[in-house]
Short mmCIF file of C-alpha atoms in Angstrom, two decimals:
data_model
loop_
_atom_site.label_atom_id
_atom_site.label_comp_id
_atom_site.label_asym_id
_atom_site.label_seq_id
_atom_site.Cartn_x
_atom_site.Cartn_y
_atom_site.Cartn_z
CA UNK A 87 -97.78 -124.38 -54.83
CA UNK A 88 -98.48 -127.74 -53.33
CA UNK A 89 -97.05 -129.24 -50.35
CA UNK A 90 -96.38 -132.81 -49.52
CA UNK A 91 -97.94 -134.51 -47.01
CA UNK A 92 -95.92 -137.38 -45.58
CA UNK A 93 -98.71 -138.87 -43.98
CA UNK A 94 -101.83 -140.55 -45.12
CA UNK A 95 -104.19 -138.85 -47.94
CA UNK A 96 -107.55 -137.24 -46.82
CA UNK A 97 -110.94 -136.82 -47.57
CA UNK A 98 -111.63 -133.24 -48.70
CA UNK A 99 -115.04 -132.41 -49.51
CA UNK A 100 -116.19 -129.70 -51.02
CA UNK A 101 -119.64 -128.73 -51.39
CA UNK A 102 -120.59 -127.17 -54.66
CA UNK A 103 -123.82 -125.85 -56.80
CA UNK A 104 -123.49 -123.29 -59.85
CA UNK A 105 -122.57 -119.92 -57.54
CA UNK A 106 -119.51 -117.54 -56.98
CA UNK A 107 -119.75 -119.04 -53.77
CA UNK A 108 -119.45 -122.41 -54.42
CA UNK A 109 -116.22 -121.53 -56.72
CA UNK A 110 -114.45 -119.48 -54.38
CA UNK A 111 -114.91 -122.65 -51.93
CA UNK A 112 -113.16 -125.00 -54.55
CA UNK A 113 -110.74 -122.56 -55.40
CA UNK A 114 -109.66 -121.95 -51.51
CA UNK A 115 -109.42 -125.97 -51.49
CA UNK A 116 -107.15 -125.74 -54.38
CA UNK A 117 -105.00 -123.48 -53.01
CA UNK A 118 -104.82 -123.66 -49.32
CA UNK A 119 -106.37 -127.07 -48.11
CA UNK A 120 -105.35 -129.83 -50.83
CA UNK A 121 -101.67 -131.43 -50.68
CA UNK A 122 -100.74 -134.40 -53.31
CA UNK A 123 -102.57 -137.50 -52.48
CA UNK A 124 -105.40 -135.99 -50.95
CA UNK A 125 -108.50 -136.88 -52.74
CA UNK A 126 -111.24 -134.38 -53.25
CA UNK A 127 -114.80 -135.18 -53.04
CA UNK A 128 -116.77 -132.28 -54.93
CA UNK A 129 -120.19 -132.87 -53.31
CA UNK A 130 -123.45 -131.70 -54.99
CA UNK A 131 -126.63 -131.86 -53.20
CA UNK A 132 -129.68 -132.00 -56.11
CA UNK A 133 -133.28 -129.80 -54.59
CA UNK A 134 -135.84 -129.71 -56.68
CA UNK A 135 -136.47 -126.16 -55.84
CA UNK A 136 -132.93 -125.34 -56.59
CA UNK A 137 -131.97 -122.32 -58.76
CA UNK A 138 -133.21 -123.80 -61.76
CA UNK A 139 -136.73 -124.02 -60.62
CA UNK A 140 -136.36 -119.85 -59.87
CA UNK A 141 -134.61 -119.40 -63.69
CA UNK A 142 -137.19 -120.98 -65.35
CA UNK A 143 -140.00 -119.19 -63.76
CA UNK A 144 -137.44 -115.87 -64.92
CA UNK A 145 -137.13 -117.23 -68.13
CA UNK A 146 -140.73 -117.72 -68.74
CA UNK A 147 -141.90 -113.97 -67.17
CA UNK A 148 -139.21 -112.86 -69.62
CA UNK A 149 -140.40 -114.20 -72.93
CA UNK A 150 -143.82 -113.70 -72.55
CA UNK A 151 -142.85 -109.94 -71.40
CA UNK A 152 -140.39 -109.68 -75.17
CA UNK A 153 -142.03 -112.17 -77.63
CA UNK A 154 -139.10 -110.76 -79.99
CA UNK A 155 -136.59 -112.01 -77.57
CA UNK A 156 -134.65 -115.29 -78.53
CA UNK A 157 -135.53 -118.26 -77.27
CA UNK A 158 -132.19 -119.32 -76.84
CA UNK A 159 -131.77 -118.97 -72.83
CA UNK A 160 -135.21 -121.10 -72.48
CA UNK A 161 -133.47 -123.77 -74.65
CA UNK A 162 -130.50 -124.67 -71.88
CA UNK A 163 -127.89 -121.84 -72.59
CA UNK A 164 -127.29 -121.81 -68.91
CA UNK A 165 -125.94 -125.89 -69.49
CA UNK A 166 -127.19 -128.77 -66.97
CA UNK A 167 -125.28 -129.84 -63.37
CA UNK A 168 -123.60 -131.99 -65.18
CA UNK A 169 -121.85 -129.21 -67.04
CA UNK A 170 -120.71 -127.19 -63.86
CA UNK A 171 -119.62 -130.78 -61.97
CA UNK A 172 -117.62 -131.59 -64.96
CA UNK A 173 -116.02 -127.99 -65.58
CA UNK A 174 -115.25 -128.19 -62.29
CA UNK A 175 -113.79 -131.25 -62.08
CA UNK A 176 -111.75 -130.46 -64.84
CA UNK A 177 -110.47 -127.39 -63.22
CA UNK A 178 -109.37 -129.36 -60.27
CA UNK A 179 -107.51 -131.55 -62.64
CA UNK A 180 -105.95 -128.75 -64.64
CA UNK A 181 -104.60 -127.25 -60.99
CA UNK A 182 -103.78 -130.35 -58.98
CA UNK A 183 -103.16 -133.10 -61.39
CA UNK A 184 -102.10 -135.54 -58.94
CA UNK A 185 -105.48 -134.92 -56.70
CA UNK A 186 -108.11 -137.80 -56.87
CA UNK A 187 -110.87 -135.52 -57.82
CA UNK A 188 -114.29 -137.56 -57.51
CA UNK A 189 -118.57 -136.38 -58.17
CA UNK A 190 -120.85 -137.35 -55.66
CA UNK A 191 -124.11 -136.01 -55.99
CA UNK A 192 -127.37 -136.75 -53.33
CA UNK A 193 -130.82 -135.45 -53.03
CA UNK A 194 -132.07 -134.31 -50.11
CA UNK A 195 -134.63 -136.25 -49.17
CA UNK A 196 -137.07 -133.67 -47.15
CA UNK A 197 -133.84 -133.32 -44.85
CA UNK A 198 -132.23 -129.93 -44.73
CA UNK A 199 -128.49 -129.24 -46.10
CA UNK A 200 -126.70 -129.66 -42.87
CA UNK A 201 -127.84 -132.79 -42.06
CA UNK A 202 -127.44 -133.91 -45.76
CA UNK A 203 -123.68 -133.06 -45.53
CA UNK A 204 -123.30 -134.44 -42.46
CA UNK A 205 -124.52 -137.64 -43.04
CA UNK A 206 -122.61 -138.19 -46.40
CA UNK A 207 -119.22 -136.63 -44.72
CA UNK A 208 -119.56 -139.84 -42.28
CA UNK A 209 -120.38 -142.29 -45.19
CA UNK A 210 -116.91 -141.01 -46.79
CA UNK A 211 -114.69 -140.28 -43.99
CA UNK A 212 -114.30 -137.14 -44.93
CA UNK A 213 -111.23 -135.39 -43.28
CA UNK A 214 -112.26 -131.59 -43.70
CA UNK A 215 -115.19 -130.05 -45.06
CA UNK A 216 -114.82 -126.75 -47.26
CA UNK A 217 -118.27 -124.70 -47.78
CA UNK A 218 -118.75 -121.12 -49.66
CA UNK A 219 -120.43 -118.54 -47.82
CA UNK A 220 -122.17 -115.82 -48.84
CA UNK A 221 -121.54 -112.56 -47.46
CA UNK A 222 -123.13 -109.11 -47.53
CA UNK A 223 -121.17 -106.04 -47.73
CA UNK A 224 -121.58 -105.34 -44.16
CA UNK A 225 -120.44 -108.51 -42.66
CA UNK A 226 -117.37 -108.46 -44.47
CA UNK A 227 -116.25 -104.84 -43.25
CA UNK A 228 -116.99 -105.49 -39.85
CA UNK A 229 -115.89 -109.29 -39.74
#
């Protein structure tokens, strides 16, 4: 259910990337943080030694370990950022439809995340910032 806010819209960024993380994070937004108006930021920071750096190396190991294997995965089964940021976006549409749901996407420049998000929460005036976390087993049992 969303609640109306009878004062002025925020800023709500939330940072993404393709994880279960990163979707629970949007997800709480949608559900707990966002009120009409509000306008949602879903904030992407590019790294050239992101995930897909690691999946490739995978996918290579993989089909030269099973040359019978299909080449399929190697050929971009997994989809591009543009694919998540959009299905995501589209989500946020789907559940909020009158949220202002806008991409911004940054590199990081040699900086590290922190100071990336930081910087670009200033540049936007961002009101609240909304960040997945992962968690082992342990930490969530004792808190």
């Amino acid at each position: 259910m969303m609640v109306t806010s009878p004062s002025r819209s925020r800023n709500v960024m939330v940072v993404v990337d393709p994880t279960p993380q990163s979707a629970a994070a949007l997800q709480y937004a949608l559900s707990h943080a966002l009120v009409e108006q509000d306008r949602l930021i879903l904030f992407y920071i590019e790294n050239p030694s992101s995930w897909k750096n690691a999946l490739a190396t995978f996918i290579r190991k993989s089909s030269n370990s099973s040359s019978s294997a299909p080449n399929s995965i190697s050929e971009g089964a997994f989809g591009t950022d543009a694919d998540f940021l959009d299905q995501m976006r589209r989500a946020c549409e789907v559940a909020q439809p009158k949220i202002n749901v806008k991409i911004e996407k940054t590199d990081m420049d040699g900086k590290d995340k922190a100071s990336v998000i930081l910087s670009k929460s200033k540049d936007l005036r961002i009101d609240l910032i909304i960040i997945g976390q992962k968690r082992s087993l342990s930490s969530a049992i004792l808190g």
